[in-house]
C-alpha cells in the first residue's frame, strides 16, 4: 500500500510516517517511480510506535525497543524491560522536579497575594 493509504488506515499523518521512516522506525520499499510502499504489518508497527510515543518515549528510545517487537526473545524482552524501567525512572525524576517547581510557584503566589492584601488593608 502507498503512504496515503497507510496514513488513512493507521490514523497517522503522512508527515509522521515520513518522520518514522527518517528515524528508522518504519521501512518502505520503493517503486521504480520512487513511491513508497508498505505492508499490512506496518499498520500494527505504527500502532506500537504510537503507543510508545504516547508513553513519552523518544524516537531514539523507541528504536532501541523495536527488537522486542521485531525479533521476540527473552533477551530482547529483558533488554526492552530494562530500557523502559530506565525511562520510567527518568520520568519519575522529572515529575518530582515539576512538583518542586509547582510548589515554588505556589509559594511565590502566596507571597504576592499576601503583599497585595497587605497593601489593600493599609489603604
Coordinates of C-alpha atoms in Angstrom, one line a residue:
X1 CA 0.0 0.0 0.0
X2 CA 1.1 3.6 -0.6
X3 CA 1.8 6.1 2.1
X4 CA -1.5 7.9 1.8
X5 CA -3.5 4.6 2.3
X6 CA -1.2 3.7 5.3
X7 CA -1.9 7.1 6.8
X8 CA -5.6 6.7 6.4
X9 CA -5.7 3.1 7.8
X10 CA -3.4 3.8 10.7
X11 CA -4.8 7.2 11.6
X12 CA -1.3 8.8 11.5
X13 CA -0.4 11.7 9.2
X14 CA 1.7 11.2 6.1
X15 CA 4.2 13.7 7.7
X16 CA 4.5 11.5 10.8
X17 CA 5.0 8.4 8.6
X18 CA 7.8 10.1 6.8
X19 CA 9.4 11.1 10.1
X20 CA 9.1 7.5 11.3
X21 CA 10.9 6.3 8.2
X22 CA 13.5 9.0 8.5
X23 CA 14.2 7.8 12.1
X24 CA 14.5 4.2 11.0
X25 CA 11.3 3.2 12.8
X26 CA 9.5 2.3 9.6
X27 CA 10.9 0.9 6.4
X28 CA 9.3 1.1 2.9
X29 CA 10.2 -0.4 -0.4
X30 CA 10.3 2.0 -3.4
X31 CA 8.6 1.5 -6.7
X32 CA 10.6 2.3 -9.9
X33 CA 8.9 5.7 -9.8
X34 CA 10.1 6.3 -6.2
X35 CA 6.8 5.8 -4.5
X36 CA 6.9 4.3 -1.0
X37 CA 5.1 1.0 -0.5
X38 CA 4.2 -0.5 2.9
X39 CA 2.8 -3.8 4.1
X40 CA -0.2 -4.7 6.2
X41 CA 2.2 -5.4 9.1
X42 CA 3.2 -1.8 9.1
X43 CA -0.2 -0.8 10.4
X44 CA 0.5 -2.8 13.6
X45 CA 4.0 -1.5 13.7
X46 CA 2.7 2.1 13.6
X47 CA 0.2 1.3 16.4
X48 CA 3.1 0.0 18.5
X49 CA 5.2 3.1 17.8
X50 CA 2.3 5.4 18.6
X51 CA 1.8 3.7 22.0
X52 CA 5.4 4.2 22.8
X53 CA 5.3 7.9 21.8
X54 CA 2.2 8.2 24.0
X55 CA 4.1 6.8 26.9
X56 CA 6.6 9.7 26.5
X57 CA 9.4 7.8 24.8
X58 CA 11.7 9.5 22.2
X59 CA 12.3 8.1 18.7
X60 CA 15.8 7.0 19.8
X61 CA 14.4 5.0 22.7
X62 CA 11.7 3.5 20.6
X63 CA 14.3 2.4 18.1
X64 CA 16.1 0.6 21.0
X65 CA 12.8 -1.2 21.9
X66 CA 12.0 -2.4 18.3
X67 CA 14.0 -5.6 18.5
X68 CA 11.5 -6.8 21.2
X69 CA 8.7 -6.5 18.6
X70 CA 10.7 -7.5 15.5
X71 CA 12.6 -10.4 17.0
X72 CA 10.9 -11.5 20.2
X73 CA 13.2 -13.4 22.5
X74 CA 13.8 -13.5 26.3
X75 CA 17.0 -11.5 25.7
X76 CA 15.2 -8.8 23.7
X77 CA 12.3 -8.7 26.2
X78 CA 14.7 -8.3 29.1
X79 CA 16.6 -5.5 27.3
X80 CA 13.3 -3.7 26.5
X81 CA 12.0 -4.0 30.0
X82 CA 15.3 -2.7 31.4
X83 CA 15.2 0.3 29.0
X84 CA 11.6 1.0 29.8
X85 CA 12.4 0.9 33.5
X86 CA 15.2 3.5 32.9
X87 CA 12.7 5.7 31.1
X88 CA 10.2 5.3 33.9
X89 CA 12.8 6.4 36.4
X90 CA 13.7 9.4 34.2
X91 CA 10.0 10.4 34.0
X92 CA 9.6 9.9 37.8
X93 CA 12.6 12.2 38.4
X94 CA 11.1 14.8 36.0
X95 CA 7.8 14.6 37.8
X96 CA 9.5 15.3 41.1
X97 CA 11.2 18.3 39.6
X98 CA 7.9 19.6 38.3
X99 CA 6.3 19.1 41.7
X100 CA 9.1 21.1 43.3
X101 CA 8.7 23.8 40.7
X102 CA 5.0 23.9 41.2
X103 CA 5.4 24.2 45.0
X104 CA 7.9 27.0 44.5
X105 CA 5.4 28.8 42.3
X106 CA 2.7 28.3 44.9
X107 CA 5.0 29.9 47.5
X108 CA 5.6 32.9 45.2
X109 CA 1.9 33.2 44.5
X110 CA 1.1 33.1 48.3
X111 CA 3.7 35.8 48.9
X112 CA 2.3 38.0 46.1
X113 CA -1.2 37.6 47.5
X114 CA -0.1 38.5 51.0
X115 CA 1.7 41.6 49.7
X116 CA -1.3 42.6 47.6
X117 CA -3.7 42.0 50.6
X118 CA -1.3 44.0 52.9
X119 CA -1.4 47.0 50.6
X120 CA -5.2 46.8 50.3
X121 CA -5.6 46.7 54.1
X122 CA -3.2 49.6 54.6
X123 CA -5.2 51.8 52.3

